[in-house]
XYZ file of C-alpha atoms in Angstrom:
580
model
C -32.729 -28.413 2.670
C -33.945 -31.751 1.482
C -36.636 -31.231 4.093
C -34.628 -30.776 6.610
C -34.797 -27.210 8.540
C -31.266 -25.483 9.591
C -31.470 -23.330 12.324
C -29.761 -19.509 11.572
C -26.133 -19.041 12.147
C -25.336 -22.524 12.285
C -21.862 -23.020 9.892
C -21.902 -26.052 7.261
C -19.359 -27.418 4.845
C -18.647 -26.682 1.408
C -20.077 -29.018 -0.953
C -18.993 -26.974 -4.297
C -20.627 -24.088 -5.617
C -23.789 -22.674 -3.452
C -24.561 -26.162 -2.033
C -23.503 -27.620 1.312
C -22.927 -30.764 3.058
C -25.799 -31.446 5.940
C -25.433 -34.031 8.409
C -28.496 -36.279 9.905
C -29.648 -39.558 11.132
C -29.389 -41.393 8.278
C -25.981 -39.706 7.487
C -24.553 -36.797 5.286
C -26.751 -35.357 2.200
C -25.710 -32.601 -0.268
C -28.019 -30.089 -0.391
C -29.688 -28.619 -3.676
C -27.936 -25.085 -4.994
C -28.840 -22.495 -1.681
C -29.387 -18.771 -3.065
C -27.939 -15.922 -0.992
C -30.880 -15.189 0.983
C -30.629 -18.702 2.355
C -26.378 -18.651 3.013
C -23.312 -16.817 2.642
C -19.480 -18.251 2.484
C -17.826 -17.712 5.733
C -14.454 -16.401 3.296
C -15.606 -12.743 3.120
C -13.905 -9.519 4.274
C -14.238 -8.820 7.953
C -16.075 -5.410 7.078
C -18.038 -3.351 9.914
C -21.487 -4.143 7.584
C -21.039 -7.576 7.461
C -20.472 -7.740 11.399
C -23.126 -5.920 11.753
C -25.340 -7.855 9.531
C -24.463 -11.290 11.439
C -24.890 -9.376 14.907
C -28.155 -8.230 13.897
C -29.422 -11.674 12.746
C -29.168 -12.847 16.965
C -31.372 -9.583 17.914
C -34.027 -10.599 20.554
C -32.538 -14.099 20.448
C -32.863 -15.956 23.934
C -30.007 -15.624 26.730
C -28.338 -18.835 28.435
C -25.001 -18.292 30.552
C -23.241 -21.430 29.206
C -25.820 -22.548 26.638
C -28.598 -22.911 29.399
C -31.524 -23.703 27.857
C -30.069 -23.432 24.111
C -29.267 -19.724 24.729
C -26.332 -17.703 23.969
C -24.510 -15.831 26.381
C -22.395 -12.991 25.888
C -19.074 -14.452 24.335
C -21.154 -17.177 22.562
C -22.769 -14.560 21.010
C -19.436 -13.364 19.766
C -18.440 -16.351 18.607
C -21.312 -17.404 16.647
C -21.034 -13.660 14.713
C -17.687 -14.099 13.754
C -17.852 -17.777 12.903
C -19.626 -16.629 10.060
C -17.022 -14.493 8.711
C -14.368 -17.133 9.130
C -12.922 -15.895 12.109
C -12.794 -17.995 15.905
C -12.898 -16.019 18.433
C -11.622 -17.947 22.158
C -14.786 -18.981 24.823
C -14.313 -16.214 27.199
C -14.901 -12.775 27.173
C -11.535 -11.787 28.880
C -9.940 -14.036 25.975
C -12.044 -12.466 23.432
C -10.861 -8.560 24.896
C -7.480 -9.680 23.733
C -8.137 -11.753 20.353
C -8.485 -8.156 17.958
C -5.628 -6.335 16.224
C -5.062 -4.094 18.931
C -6.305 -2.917 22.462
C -6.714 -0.050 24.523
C -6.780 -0.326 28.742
C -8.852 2.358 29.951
C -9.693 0.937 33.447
C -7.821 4.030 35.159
C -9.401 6.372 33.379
C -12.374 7.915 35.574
C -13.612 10.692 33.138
C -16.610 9.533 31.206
C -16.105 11.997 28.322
C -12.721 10.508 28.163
C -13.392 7.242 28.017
C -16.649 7.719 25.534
C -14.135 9.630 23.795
C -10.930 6.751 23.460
C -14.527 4.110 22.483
C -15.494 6.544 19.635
C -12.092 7.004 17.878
C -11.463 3.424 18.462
C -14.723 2.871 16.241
C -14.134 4.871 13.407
C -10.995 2.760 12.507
C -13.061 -0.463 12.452
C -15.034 -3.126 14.538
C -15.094 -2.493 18.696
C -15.542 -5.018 21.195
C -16.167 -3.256 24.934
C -15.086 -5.686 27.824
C -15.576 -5.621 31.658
C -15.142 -8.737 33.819
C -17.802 -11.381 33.074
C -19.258 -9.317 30.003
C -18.070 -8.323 26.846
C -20.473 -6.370 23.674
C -20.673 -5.170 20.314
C -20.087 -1.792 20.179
C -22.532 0.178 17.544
C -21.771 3.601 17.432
C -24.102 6.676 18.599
C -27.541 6.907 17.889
C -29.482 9.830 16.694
C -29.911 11.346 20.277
C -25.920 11.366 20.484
C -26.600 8.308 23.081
C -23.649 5.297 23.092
C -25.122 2.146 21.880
C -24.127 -1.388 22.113
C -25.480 -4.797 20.829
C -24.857 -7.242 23.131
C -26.398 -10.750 24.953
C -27.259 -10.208 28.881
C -29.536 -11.709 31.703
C -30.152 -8.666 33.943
C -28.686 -5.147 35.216
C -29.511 -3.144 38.355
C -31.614 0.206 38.216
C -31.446 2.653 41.596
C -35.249 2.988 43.135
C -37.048 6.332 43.313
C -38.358 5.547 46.836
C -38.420 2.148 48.452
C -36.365 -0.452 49.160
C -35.437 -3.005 46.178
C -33.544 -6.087 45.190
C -31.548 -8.111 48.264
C -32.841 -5.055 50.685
C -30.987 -2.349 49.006
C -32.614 0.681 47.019
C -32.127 -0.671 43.871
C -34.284 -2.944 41.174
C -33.049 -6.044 39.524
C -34.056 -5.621 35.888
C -34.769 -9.130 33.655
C -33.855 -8.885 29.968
C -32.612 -12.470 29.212
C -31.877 -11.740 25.829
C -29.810 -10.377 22.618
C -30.686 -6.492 23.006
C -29.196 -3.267 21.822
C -28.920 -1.118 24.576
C -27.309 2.801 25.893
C -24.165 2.107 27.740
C -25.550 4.373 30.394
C -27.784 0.933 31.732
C -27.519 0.755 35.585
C -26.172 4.587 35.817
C -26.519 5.058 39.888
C -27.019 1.632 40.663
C -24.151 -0.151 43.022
C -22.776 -1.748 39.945
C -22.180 1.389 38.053
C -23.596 2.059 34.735
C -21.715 -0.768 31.426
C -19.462 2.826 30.382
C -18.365 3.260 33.786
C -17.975 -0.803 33.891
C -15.682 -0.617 30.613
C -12.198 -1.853 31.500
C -10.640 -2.299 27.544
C -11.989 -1.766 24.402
C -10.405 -4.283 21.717
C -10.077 -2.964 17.801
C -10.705 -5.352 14.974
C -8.960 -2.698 12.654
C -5.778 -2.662 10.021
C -4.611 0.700 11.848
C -4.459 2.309 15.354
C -5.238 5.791 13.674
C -3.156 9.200 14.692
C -4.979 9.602 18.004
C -4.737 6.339 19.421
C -1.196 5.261 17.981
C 0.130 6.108 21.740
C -2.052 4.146 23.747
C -3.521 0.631 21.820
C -1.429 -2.798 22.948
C -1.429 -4.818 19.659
C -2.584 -8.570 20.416
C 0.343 -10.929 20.328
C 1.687 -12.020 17.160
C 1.916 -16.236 16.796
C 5.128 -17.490 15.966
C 5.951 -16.797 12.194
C 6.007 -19.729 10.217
C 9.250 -20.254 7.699
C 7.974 -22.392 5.193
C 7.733 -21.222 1.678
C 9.021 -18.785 -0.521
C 11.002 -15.705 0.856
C 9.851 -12.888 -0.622
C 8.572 -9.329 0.288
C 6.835 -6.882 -0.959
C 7.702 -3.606 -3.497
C 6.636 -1.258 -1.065
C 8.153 -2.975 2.237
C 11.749 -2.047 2.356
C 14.040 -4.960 4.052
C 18.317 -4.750 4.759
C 20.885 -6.648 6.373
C 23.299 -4.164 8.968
C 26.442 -5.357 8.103
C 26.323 -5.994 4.568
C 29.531 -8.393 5.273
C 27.864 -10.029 8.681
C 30.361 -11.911 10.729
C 30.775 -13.513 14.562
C 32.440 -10.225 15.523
C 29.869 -7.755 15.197
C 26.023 -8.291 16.014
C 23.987 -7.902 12.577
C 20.565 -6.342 12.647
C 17.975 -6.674 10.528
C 15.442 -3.470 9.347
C 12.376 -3.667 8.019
C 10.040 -0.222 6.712
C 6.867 -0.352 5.241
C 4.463 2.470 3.653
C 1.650 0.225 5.410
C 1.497 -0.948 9.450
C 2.011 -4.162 9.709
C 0.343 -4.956 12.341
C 0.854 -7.997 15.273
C 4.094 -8.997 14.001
C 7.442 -10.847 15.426
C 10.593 -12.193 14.309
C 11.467 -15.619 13.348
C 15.305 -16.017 12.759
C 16.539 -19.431 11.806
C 20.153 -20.454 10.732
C 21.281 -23.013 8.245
C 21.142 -25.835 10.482
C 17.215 -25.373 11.428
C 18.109 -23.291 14.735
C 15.533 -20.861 15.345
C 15.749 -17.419 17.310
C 13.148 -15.555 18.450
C 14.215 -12.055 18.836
C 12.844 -9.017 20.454
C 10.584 -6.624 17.905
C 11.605 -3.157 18.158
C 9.212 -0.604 16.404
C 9.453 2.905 15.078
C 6.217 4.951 14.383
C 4.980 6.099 10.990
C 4.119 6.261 8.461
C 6.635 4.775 7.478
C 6.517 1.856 9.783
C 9.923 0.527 11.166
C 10.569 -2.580 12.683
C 13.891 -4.166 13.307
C 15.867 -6.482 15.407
C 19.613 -7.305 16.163
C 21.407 -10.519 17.357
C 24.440 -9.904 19.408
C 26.598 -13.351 18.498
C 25.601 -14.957 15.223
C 27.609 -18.295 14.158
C 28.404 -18.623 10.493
C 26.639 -20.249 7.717
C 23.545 -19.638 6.011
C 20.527 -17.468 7.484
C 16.813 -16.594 6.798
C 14.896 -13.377 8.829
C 11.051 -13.435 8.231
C 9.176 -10.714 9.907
C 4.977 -11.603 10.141
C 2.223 -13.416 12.100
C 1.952 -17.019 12.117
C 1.385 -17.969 7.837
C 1.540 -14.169 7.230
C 4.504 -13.166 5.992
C 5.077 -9.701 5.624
C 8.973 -9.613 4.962
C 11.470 -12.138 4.700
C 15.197 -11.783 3.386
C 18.057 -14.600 3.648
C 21.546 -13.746 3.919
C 24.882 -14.932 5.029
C 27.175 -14.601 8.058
C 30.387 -14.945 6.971
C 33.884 -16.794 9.001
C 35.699 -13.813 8.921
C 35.292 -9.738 8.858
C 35.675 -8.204 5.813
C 39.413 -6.678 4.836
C 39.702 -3.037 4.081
C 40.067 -2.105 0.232
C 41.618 0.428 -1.085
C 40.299 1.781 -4.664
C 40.522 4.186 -7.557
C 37.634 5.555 -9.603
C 34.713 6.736 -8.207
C 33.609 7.704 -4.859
C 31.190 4.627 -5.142
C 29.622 2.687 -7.811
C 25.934 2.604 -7.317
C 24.064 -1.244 -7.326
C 20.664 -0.415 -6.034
C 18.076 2.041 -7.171
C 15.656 4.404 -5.180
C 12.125 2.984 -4.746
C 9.591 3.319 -2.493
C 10.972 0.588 -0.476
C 14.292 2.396 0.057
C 12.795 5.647 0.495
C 11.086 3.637 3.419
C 14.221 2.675 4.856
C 15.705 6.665 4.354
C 13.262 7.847 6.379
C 13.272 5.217 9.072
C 17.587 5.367 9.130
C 16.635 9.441 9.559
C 13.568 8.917 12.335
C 15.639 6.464 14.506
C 18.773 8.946 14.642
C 16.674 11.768 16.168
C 14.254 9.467 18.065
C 15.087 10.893 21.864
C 12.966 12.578 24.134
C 11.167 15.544 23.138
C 13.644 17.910 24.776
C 16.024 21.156 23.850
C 18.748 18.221 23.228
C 21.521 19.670 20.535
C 24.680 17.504 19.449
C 28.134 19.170 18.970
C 28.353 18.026 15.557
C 26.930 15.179 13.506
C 29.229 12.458 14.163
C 28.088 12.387 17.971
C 24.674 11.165 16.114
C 26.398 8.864 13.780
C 28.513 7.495 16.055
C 25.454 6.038 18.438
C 24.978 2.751 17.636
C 21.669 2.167 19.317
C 19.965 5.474 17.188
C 22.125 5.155 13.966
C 20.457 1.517 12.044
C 23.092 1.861 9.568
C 26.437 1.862 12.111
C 29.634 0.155 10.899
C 27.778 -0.898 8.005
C 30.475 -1.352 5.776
C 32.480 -3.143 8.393
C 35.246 -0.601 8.652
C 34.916 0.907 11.872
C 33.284 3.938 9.485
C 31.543 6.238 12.119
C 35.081 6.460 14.035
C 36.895 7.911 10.865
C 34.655 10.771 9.353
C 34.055 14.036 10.573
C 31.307 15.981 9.031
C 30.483 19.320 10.341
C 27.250 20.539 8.212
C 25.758 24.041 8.409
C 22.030 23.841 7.651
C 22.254 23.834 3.978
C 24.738 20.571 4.331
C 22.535 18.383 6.621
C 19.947 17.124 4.470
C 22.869 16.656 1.697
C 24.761 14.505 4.658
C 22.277 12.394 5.712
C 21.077 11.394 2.199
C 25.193 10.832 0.960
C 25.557 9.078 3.869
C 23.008 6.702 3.426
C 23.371 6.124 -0.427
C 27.065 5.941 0.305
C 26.256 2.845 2.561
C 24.109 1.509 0.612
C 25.334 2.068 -2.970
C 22.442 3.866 -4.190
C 22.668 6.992 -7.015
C 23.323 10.465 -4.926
C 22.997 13.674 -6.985
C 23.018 17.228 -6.389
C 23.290 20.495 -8.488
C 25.087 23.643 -8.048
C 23.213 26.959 -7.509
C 22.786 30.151 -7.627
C 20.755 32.528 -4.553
C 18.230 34.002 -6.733
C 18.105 38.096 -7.011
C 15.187 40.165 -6.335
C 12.116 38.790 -8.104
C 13.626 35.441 -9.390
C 13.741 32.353 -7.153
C 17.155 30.671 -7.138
C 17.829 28.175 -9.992
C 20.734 25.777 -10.585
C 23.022 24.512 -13.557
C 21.803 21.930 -16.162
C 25.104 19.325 -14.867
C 24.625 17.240 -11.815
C 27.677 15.998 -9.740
C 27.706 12.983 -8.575
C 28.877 9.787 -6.358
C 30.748 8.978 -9.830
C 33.229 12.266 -8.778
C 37.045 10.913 -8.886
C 38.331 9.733 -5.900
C 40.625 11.590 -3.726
C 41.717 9.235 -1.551
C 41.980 5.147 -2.192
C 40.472 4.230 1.276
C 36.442 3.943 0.880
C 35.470 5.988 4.150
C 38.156 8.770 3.698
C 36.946 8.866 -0.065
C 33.457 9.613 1.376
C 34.820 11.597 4.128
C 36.271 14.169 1.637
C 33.235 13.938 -0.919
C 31.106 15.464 1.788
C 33.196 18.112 3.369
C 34.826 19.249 0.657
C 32.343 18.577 -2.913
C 28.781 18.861 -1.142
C 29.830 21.149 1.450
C 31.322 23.532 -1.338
C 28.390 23.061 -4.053
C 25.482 23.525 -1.989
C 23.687 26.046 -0.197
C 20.367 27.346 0.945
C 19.775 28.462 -2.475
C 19.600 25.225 -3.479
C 16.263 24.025 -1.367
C 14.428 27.338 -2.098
C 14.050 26.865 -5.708
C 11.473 27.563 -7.719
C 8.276 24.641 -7.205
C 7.878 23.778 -10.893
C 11.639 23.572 -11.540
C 13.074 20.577 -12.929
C 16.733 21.291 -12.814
C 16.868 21.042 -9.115
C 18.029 19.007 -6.072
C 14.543 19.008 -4.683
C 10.413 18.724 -5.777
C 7.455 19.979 -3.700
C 5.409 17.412 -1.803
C 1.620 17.965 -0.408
C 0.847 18.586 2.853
C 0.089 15.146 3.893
C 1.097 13.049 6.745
C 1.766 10.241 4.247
C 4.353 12.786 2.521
C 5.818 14.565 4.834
C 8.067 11.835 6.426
C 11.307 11.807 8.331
C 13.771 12.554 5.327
C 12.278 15.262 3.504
C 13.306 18.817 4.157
C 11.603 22.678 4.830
C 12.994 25.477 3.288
C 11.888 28.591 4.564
C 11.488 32.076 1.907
C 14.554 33.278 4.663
C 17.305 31.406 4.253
C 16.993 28.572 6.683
C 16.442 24.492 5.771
C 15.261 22.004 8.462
C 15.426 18.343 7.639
C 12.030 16.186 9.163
C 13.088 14.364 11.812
C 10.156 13.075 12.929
C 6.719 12.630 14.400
C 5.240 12.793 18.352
C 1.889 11.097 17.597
C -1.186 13.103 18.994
C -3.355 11.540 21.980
C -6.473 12.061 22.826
C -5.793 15.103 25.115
C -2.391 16.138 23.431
C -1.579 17.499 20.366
C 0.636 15.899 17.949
C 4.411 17.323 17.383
C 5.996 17.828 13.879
C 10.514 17.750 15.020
C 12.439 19.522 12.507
C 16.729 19.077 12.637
C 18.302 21.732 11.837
C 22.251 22.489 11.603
C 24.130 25.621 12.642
C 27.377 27.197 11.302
C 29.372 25.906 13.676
C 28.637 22.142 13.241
C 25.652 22.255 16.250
C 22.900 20.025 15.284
C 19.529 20.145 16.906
C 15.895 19.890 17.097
C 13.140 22.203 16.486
C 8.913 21.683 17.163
C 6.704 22.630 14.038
C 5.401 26.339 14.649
C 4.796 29.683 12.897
C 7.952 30.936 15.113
C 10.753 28.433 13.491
C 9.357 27.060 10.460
C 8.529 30.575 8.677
C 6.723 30.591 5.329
C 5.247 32.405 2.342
C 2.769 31.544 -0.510
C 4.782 33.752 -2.968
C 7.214 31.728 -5.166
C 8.588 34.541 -7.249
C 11.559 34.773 -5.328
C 12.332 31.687 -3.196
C 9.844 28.134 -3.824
C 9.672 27.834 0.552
C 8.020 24.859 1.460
C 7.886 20.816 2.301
C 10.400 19.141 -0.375
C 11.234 15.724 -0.956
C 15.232 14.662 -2.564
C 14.577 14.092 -6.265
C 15.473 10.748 -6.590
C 19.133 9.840 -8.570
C 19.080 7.430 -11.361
C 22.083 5.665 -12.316
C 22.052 4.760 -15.871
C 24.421 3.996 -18.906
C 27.327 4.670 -16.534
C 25.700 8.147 -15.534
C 23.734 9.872 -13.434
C 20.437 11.962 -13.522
C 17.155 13.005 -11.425
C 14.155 12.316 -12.055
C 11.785 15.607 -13.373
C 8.586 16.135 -11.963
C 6.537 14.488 -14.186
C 8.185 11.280 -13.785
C 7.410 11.454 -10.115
C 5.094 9.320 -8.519
């Protein structure tokens, strides 16, 4: 550069395209157009090659704890890698343990295959740092002999002797490296240190997701206070509500967030309209999809903005208002309700969380009288009081297993004024699956009763209760004129919310998901209803969720609601081909 010569790795600024500014003794100098062999803008993706690449760069590079001697030590050697991709990491190695997008403790775990094991998985979802007290490394994989590897910056480890005394009198060998090296994590196996595996307290993930078999046990690094400047907005797919939709000082109001995607090291940031902020506790429901929400107990009138993110990252935001009073009770004519929001994916998101969080209790053989004990929890049930009227103290709703996934998804249109269709059906006969009528009934059915929850209330019990059966989830796959379409056996699909028919009889609704662990198998929770009002839980297995390939006389299998569209002052369902 100009005859100057810039050592590797160090960072420069910007001068405009593929040149950069270079400082010296006689002052700063732009430096003529640099090709890519020569340097590479820090704004990249963070992707494993590109670590990997800037790791590699530092290979047989001296040691120096501190910078002695213009060396690197360990968590310089960190930095400097990073640096390059835009990213600062802290000084210290403990700091650095904790700077990723997640961690996992494993210092009680003794079993090597175990903790090799937790290291691996954590791998395959992205970049791996492996910290112990005083060290931290790079981790690299396996190599071709199966061995662990890791790339890291060191001055020395301790090797047991074959015969003899060693290093400081003991039988042991002090060996010198003093260097950036790749090495097997099985180093100083035997030796009075232990061996860098055994060593390994956390492993820290540089990674958008946990993945299914580490979900239970990663710590996700400590989001930074979400900023609340600029626009509030959030994205189609992130699903974001207000609980009341008529907040007042009476009642605590809660906000919800649920997104297809994690997202990630979040927090709240609440502020009202005179610049007060609140920082509220995060409270987080597994997925896919992701729910997050939070609730404050005593909020004071006036204007409001909720942001949910990370420091400049916003990842939703919604403003609303708490008003002086509670809301007064109308009576009405008309129809049951009057849809003013549509189904998308981001309220599909928030169906599925309002189902997960109602059933979210301990994997037990817990059943519930009837429905409205569920309902009527206001911890479990996101959507309580909702419409301000004291709601979950005035219905009854009793389903059989047919009814509940009919309920749930009234119940939640019905609070939040989405389109809610269903058809009426027949059972099928021998050889032909069930198949309904061409009209759909609707939330636009007369009222029978002016008061909005008893007009709900009797809609239920009385017009979905009577129209629907099991019939109408076992239709036929391909079948457009039904209450239901198939879904694929994906994780991603089958979500709290949709339903199982089975070629019997019986419907379960998805209640939920126990995530795998390493040593434990994952649980699939399946609600189910009984005659008598009885609601409770089943596990996923050949026993309860019964099934057949053949469709020629019941379609049994995962199904999704087929979305209601309100339109021209009508309603209708989507057909399969308009499903996305």
């Amino acid at each position: 550069m100009g005859g100057q010569t810039v050592p590797a790795g160090v960072l420069l600024a910007r001068a405009g395209q593929r040149r950069a500014l270079v400082a010296s003794a006689d002052g700063v100098a732009t430096s003529e157009v640099l090709d890519e062999a020569q340097a590479t803008a820090t704004r990249r993706p963070l992707t494993r090659r590109a670590v990997l690449q800037a790791a590699f760069a530092y290979l047989g590079s001296g040691y120096g704890w501190g910078g002695k001697d213009g060396g690197r030590d360990c968590s310089r050697l960190l930095m400097d890698v990073f640096a390059t991709l835009g990213l600062r990491l802290p000084r210290f190695s403990a700091a650095q343990s904790r700077a990723g997008s997640m961690s996992i403790d494993i210092s009680a775990i003794d079993d090597m295959a175990q903790r090799l094991s937790i290291i691996d998985a954590a791998q395959r979802q992205g970049v791996v740092l492996l910290h112990f007290p005083g060290h931290i490394m790079l981790y690299l994989g396996r190599n071709d002999e199966g061995r662990p590897m890791a790339l890291h910056a060191f001055a020395e480890y301790l090797t047991p002797c074959a015969s003899g005394v060693g290093f400081d009198g003991k039988s042991e060998t002090l060996q010198r490296v003093d260097k950036v090296q790749i090495s097997d994590l099985s180093l100083g196996r035997g030796s009075s240190r232990r061996s860098f595996a055994e060593r390994i307290t956390r492993v820290t993930m540089l990674a958008p997701a946990a993945g299914a078999g580490l979900a239970s046990l990663v710590q996700r690094r400590p989001a930074a206070p979400v900023s609340m400047e600029g626009a509030c907005t959030s994205p189609k797919d992130v699903g974001i509500l207000v609980v009341p939709r008529h907040p007042h000082p009476g009642e605590p109001v809660r906000v919800m967030v649920s997104s297809s995607r994690e997202l990630g090291s979040v927090n709240w940031g609440w502020v009202d309209g005179g610049g007060r902020r609140r920082e509220l506790v995060l409270k987080r429901s597994g997925g896919p999809p992701f729910g997050y929400w939070a609730e404050l107990a005593s909020p004071t009138p006036g204007k409001w903005q909720a942001r949910l993110g990370d420091g400049a990252r916003v990842a939703a935001c919604i403003d609303f208002v708490v008003h002086d009073k509670a809301p007064l009770r109308q009576a009405g004519a008309g129809a049951v309700w009057i849809p003013r929001r549509r189904w998308s994916r981001a309220t599909e998101n928030l169906f599925s969380m309002f189902v997960a969080r109602l059933f979210d209790y301990p994997l037990d053989d817990r059943t519930w009288p009837k429905l409205q004990v569920l309902l009527s929890d206001s911890d479990h049930n996101l959507l309580y009081n909702h419409l301000g009227q004291d709601e979950e103290e005035r219905i009854v709703l009793r389903p059989d297993c047919a009814d509940l996934p009919y309920f749930l998804r009234s119940y939640f249109a019905w609070k939040l004024r989405l389109p809610f269709a269903y058809r009426h059906c027949n059972r099928g006969s021998q050889g032909k699956a069930p198949y309904c009528d061409r009209d759909i009934h609707s939330n636009l059915a007369k009222r029978e009763s002016s008061g909005e929850t008893s007009a709900y209330a009797q809609f239920a019990s009385r017009n979905i209760a009577d129209g629907v059966h099991s019939g109408s989830g076992r239709t036929a796959p391909d079948d457009d004129n039904s209450d239901y379409y198939p879904i694929p056996l994906t994780r991603e699909s089958i979500v709290a919310g949709t339903m199982f028919a089975d070629p019997y009889g019986h419907l379960f609704v998805i209640a939920g998901w126990i995530p795998q662990g390493l040593n434990s198998y994952g649980v699939l929770v399946g609600a189910d209803a009984q005659p008598d009002g009885t609601v409770g839980r089943r596990r996923f297995w050949r026993g309860s969720f019964l099934f057949t390939p053949d469709t020629s006389e019941a379609g049994a299998r995962f199904k999704a609601f087929r979305p209601a569209i309100y339109r021209g002052g009508s309603i209708g369902q989507l057909k399969n081909r308009d499903l996305v």
